[in-house]
Coordinates of N, CA and C in Angstrom, one line a residue:
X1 N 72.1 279.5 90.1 CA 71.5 278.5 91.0 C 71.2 278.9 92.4
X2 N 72.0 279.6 92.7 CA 71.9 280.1 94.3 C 70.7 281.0 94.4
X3 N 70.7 282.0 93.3 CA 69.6 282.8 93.4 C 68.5 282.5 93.5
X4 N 68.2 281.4 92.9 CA 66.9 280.8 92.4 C 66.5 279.9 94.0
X5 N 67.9 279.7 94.2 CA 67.3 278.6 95.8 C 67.0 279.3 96.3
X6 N 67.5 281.1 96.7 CA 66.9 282.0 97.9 C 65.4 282.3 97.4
X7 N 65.5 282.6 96.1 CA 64.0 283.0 95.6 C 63.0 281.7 96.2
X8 N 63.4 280.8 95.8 CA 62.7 279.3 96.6 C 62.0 279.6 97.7
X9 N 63.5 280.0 98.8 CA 63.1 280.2 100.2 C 61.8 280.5 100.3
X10 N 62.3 282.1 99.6 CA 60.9 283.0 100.0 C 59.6 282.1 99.8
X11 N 58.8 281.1 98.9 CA 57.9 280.8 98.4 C 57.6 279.8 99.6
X12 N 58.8 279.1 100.0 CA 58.3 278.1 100.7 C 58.7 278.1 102.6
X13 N 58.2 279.6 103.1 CA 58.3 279.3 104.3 C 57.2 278.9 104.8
X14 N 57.0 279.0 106.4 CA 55.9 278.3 107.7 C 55.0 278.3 106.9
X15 N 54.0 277.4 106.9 CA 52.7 278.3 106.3 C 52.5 278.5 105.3
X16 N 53.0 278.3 104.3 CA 53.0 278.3 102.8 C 51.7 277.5 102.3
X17 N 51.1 278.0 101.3 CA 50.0 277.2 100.4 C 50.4 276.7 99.6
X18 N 49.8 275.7 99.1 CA 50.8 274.2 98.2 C 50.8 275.3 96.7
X19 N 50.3 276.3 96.4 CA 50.8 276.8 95.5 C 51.9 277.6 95.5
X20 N 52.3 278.1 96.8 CA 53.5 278.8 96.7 C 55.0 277.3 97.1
X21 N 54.5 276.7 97.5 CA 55.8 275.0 97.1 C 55.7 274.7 96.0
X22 N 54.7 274.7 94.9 CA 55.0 274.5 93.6 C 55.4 275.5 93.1
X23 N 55.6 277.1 93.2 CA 56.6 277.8 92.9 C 57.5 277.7 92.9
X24 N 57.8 277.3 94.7 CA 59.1 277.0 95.4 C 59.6 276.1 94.4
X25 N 59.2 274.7 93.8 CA 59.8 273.7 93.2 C 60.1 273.9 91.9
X26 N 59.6 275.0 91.1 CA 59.7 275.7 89.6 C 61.3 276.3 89.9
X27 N 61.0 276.9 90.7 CA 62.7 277.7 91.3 C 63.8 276.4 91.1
X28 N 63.6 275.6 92.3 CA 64.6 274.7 92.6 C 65.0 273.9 91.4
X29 N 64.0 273.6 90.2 CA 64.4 272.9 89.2 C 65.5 273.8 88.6
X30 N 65.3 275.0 88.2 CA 65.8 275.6 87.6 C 66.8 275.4 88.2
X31 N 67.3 275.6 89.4 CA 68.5 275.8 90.4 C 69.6 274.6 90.0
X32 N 68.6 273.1 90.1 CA 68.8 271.7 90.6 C 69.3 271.5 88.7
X33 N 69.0 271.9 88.1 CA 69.1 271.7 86.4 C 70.3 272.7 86.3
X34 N 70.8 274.1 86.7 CA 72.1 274.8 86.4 C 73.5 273.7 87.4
X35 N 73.1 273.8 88.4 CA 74.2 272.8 89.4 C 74.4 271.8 88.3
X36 N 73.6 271.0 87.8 CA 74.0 269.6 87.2 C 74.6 269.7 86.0
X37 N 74.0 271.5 85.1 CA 75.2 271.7 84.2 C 76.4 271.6 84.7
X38 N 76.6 272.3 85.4 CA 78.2 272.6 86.0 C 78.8 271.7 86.6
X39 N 78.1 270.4 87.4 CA 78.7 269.3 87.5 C 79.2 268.7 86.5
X40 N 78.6 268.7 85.3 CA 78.4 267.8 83.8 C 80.0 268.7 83.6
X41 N 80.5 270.0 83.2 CA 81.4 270.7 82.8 C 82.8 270.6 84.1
X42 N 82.4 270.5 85.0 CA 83.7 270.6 86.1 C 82.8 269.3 87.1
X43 N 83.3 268.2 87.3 CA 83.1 267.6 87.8 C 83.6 267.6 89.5
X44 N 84.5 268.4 89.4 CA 85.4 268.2 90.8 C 85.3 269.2 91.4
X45 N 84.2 270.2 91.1 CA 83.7 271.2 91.5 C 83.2 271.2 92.5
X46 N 83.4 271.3 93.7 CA 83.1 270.8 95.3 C 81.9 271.7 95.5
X47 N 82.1 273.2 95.4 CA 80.5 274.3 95.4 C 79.8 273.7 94.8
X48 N 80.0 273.1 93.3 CA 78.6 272.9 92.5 C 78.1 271.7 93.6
X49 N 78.8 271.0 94.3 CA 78.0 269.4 94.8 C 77.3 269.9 95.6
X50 N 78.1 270.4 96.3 CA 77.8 271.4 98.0 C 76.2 272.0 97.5
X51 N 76.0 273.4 96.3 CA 75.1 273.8 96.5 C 73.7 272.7 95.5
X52 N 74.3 271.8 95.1 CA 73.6 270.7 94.2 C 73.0 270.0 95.9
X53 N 73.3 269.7 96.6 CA 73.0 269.1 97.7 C 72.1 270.2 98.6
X54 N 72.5 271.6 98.7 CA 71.3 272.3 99.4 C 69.8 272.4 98.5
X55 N 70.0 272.5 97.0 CA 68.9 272.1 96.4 C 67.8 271.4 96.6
X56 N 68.4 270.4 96.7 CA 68.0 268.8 96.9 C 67.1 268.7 98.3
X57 N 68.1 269.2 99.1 CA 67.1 269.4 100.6 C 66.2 270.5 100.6
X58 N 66.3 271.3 100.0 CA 65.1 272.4 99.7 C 63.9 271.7 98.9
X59 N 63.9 271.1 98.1 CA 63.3 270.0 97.3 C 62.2 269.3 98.2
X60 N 63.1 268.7 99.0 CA 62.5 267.6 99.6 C 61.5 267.9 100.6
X61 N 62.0 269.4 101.2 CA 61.2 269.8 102.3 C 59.7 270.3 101.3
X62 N 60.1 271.0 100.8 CA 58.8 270.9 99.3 C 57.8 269.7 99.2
X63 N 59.0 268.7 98.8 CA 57.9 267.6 98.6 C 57.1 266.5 99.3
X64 N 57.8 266.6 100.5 CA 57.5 266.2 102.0 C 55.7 267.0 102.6
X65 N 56.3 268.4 102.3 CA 54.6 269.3 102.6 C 53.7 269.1 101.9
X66 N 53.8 268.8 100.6 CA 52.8 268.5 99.8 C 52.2 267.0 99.5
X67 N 53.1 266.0 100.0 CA 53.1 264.8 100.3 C 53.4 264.0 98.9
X68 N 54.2 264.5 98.7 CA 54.7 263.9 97.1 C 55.5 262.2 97.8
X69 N 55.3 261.1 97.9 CA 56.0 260.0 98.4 C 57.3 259.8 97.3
X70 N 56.8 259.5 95.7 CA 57.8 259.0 95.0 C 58.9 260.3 94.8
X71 N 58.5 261.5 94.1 CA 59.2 262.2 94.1 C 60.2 262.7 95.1
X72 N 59.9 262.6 96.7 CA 60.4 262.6 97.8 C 61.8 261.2 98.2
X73 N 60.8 260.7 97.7 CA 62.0 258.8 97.3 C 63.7 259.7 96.7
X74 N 63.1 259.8 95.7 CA 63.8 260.1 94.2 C 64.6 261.3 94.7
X75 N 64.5 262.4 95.5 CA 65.3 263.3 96.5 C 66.4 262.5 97.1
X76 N 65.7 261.5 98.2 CA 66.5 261.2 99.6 C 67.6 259.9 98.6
X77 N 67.1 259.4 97.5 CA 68.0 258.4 97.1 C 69.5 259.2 96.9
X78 N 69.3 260.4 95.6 CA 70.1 261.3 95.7 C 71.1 261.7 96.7
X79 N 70.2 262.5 97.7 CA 70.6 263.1 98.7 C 72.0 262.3 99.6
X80 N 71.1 260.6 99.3 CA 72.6 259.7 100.4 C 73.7 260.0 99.9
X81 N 73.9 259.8 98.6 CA 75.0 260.0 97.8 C 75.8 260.7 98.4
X82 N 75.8 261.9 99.2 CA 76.6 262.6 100.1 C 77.2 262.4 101.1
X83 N 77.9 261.7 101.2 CA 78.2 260.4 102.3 C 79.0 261.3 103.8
X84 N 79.6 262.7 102.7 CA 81.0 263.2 104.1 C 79.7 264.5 104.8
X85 N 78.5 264.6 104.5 CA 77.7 265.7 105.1 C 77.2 265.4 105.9
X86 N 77.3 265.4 107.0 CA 76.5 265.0 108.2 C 75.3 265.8 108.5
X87 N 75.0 266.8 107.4 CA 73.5 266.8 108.1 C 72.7 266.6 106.7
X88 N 73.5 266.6 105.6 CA 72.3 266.6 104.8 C 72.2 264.9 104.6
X89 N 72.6 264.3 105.1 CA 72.3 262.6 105.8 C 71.5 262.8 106.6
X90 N 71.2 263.7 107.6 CA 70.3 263.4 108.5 C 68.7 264.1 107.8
X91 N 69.1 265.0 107.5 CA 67.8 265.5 106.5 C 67.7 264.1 105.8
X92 N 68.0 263.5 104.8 CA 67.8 262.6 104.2 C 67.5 261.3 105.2
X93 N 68.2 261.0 106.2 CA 66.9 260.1 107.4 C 65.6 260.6 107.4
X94 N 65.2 261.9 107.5 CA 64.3 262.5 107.9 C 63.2 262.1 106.4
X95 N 63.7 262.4 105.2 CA 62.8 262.6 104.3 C 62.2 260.8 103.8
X96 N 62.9 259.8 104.5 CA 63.0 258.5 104.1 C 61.5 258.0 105.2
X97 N 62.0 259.0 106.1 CA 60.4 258.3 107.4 C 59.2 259.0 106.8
X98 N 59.6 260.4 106.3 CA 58.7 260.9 105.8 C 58.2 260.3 104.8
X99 N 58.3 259.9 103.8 CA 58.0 259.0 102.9 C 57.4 257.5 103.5
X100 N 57.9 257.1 104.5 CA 57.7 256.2 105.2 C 55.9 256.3 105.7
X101 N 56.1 257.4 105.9 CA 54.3 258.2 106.7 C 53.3 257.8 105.9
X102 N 53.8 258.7 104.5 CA 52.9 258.6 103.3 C 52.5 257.2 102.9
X103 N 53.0 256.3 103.5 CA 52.0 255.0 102.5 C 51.1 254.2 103.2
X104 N 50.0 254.3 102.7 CA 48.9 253.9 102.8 C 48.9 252.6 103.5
X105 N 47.9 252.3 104.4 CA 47.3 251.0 105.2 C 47.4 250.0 104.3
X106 N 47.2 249.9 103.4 CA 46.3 248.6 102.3 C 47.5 249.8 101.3
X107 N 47.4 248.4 100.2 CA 48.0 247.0 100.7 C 48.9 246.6 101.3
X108 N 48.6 246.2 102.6 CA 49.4 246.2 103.7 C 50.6 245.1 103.4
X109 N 50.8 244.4 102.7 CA 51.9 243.8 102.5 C 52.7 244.4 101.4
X110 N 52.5 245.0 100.7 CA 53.3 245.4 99.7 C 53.6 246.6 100.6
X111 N 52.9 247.4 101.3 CA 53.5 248.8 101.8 C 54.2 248.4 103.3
X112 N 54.2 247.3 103.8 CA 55.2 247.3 105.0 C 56.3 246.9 103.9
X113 N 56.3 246.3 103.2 CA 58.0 245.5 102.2 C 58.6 247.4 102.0
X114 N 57.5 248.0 101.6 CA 58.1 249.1 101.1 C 58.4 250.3 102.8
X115 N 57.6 250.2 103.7 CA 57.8 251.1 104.8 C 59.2 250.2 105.6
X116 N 59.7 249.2 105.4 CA 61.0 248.3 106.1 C 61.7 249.1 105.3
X117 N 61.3 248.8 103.9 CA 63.4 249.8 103.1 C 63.4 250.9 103.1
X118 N 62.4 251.8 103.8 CA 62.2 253.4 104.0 C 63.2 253.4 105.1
X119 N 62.5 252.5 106.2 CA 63.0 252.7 107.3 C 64.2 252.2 108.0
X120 N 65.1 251.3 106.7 CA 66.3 251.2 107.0 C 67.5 251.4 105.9
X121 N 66.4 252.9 104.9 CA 67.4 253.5 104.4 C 67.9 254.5 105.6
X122 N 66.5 255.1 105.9 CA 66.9 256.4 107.4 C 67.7 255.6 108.3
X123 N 67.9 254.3 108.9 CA 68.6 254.3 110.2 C 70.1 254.2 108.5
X124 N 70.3 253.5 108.1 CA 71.2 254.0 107.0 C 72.2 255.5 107.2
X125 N 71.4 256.3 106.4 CA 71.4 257.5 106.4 C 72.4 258.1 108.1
X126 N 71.5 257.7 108.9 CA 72.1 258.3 110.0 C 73.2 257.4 110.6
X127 N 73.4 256.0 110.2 CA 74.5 255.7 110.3 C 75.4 256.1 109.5
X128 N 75.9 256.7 108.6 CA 76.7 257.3 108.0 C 76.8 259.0 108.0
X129 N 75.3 259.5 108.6 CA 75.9 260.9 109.3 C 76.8 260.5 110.2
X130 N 76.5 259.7 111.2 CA 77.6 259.6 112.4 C 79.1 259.4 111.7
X131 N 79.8 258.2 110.9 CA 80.3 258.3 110.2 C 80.9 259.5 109.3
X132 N 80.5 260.8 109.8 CA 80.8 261.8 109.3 C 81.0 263.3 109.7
X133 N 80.7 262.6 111.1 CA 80.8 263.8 112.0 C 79.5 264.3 112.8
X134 N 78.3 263.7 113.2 CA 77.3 264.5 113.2 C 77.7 265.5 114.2
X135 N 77.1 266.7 113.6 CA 77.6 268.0 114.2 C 76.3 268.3 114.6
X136 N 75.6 267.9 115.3 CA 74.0 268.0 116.0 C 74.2 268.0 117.1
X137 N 73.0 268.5 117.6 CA 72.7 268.3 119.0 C 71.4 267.5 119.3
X138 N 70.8 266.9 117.9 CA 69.7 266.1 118.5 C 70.5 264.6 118.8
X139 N 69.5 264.2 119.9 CA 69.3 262.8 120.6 C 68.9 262.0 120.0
X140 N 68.3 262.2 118.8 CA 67.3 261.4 117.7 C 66.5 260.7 119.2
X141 N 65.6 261.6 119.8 CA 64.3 261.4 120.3 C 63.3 261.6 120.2
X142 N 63.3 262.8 118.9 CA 62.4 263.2 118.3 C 61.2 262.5 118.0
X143 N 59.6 262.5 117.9 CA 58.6 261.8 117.6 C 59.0 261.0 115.8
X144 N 59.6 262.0 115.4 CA 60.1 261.2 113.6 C 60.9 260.0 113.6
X145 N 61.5 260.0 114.8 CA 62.6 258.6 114.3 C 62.1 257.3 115.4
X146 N 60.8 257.7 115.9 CA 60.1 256.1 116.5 C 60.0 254.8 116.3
X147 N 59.6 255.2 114.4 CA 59.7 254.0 113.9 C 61.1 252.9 113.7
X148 N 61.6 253.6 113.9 CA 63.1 253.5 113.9 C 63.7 252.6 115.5
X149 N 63.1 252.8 116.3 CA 63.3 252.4 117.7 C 63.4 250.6 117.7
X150 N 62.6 250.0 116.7 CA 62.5 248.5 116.9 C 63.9 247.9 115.9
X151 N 64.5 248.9 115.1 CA 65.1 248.3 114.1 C 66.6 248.1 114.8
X152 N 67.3 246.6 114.6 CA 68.9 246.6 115.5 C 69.7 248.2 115.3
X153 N 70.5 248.0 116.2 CA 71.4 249.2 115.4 C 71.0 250.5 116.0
X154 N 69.6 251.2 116.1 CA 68.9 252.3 116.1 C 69.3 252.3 118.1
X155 N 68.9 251.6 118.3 CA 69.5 252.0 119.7 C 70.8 252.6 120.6
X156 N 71.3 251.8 120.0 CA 73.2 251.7 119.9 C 73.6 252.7 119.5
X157 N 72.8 253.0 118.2 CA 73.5 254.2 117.0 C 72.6 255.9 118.5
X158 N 71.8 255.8 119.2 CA 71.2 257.0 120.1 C 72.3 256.9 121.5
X159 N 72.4 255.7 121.3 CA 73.0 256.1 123.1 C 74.5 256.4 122.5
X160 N 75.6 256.1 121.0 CA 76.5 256.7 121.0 C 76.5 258.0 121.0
X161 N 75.6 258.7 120.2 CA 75.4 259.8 120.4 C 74.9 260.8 121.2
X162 N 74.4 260.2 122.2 CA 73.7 260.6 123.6 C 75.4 260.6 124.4
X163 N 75.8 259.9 124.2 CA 77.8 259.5 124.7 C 78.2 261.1 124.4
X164 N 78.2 260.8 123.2 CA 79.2 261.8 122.8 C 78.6 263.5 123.3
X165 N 77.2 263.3 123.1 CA 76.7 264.5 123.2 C 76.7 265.7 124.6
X166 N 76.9 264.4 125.8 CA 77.2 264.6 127.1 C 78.3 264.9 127.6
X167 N 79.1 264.4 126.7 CA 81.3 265.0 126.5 C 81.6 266.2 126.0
X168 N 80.4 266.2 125.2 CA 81.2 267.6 124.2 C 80.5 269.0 125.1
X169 N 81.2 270.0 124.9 CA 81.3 271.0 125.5 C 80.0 271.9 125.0
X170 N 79.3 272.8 125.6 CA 78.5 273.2 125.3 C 78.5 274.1 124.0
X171 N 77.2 274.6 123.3 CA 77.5 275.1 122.1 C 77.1 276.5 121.8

């Protein structure tokens, strides 16, 4: 499984053509399909989660470039499940706005019902990275988490971390 994620890497850096991310994502199945044997046979297998979870965010970044919305869904639902990883919760904020992007103007009521639960799976998500240690140095100021600015919580949840960020010692 690991091999197959590095092999990934290569297919899917800067600049990649949507043919070499659907490589990338031939790789990662294969990777994302051995992990889940080995979860299936040792469940308490902490590496198999650990590298089942870098999968997943290799995935997503995959299907985020190519603008895959549902299959991207079907990642970040996953991905929360990782409740004690504080970044691959924040990746998973990330892939939930992303998803968020992808839906279309029209039908504007059926896609705001759906761009609200995107957008408060991610403030979600990042509430429970904090809950877990966020080990960042972002501000969540970034242009990605804007939508996020009007929702309760999202405020509160930047200036604790803006707090803490200003305490902690340089890195």
């Amino acid at each position: 499984g690991g091999a197959r994620h590095n092999l990934a890497r290569t297919w899917c850096g800067n600049g990649a053509a949507p043919a070499d991310l659907e490589q990338a994502l031939r790789e990662l199945d294969l990777a994302i399909a051995e992990q889940r044997r080995i979860r299936a046979k040792a469940p308490d297998y902490e590496r198999a989660r650990a590298f089942l979870m870098l999968h997943l965010r290799l995935r997503g970044n995959c299907l985020a470039r190519l603008a895959r919305r549902e299959q991207l869904v079907a990642v970040a639902e996953e991905l929360a499940t990782d409740v004690t990883n504080a970044t691959h919760l924040r990746a998973d904020a990330r892939f939930w706005l992303r998803a968020a992007e992808m839906l279309e103007p029209e039908p504007a009521e059926a896609n705001a019902a759906l761009r609200a639960r995107y957008e408060m799976a991610a403030l979600g998500a990042l509430l429970a990275a904090e809950r877990a240690g966020w080990d960042s140095n972002s501000r969540l100021s970034e242009a990605v988490y804007r939508p996020l600015e009007a929702l309760p919580g999202f405020r509160e949840l930047r200036r604790r971390i803006e707090a803490k960020l200003d305490k902690s010692p340089p890195k």
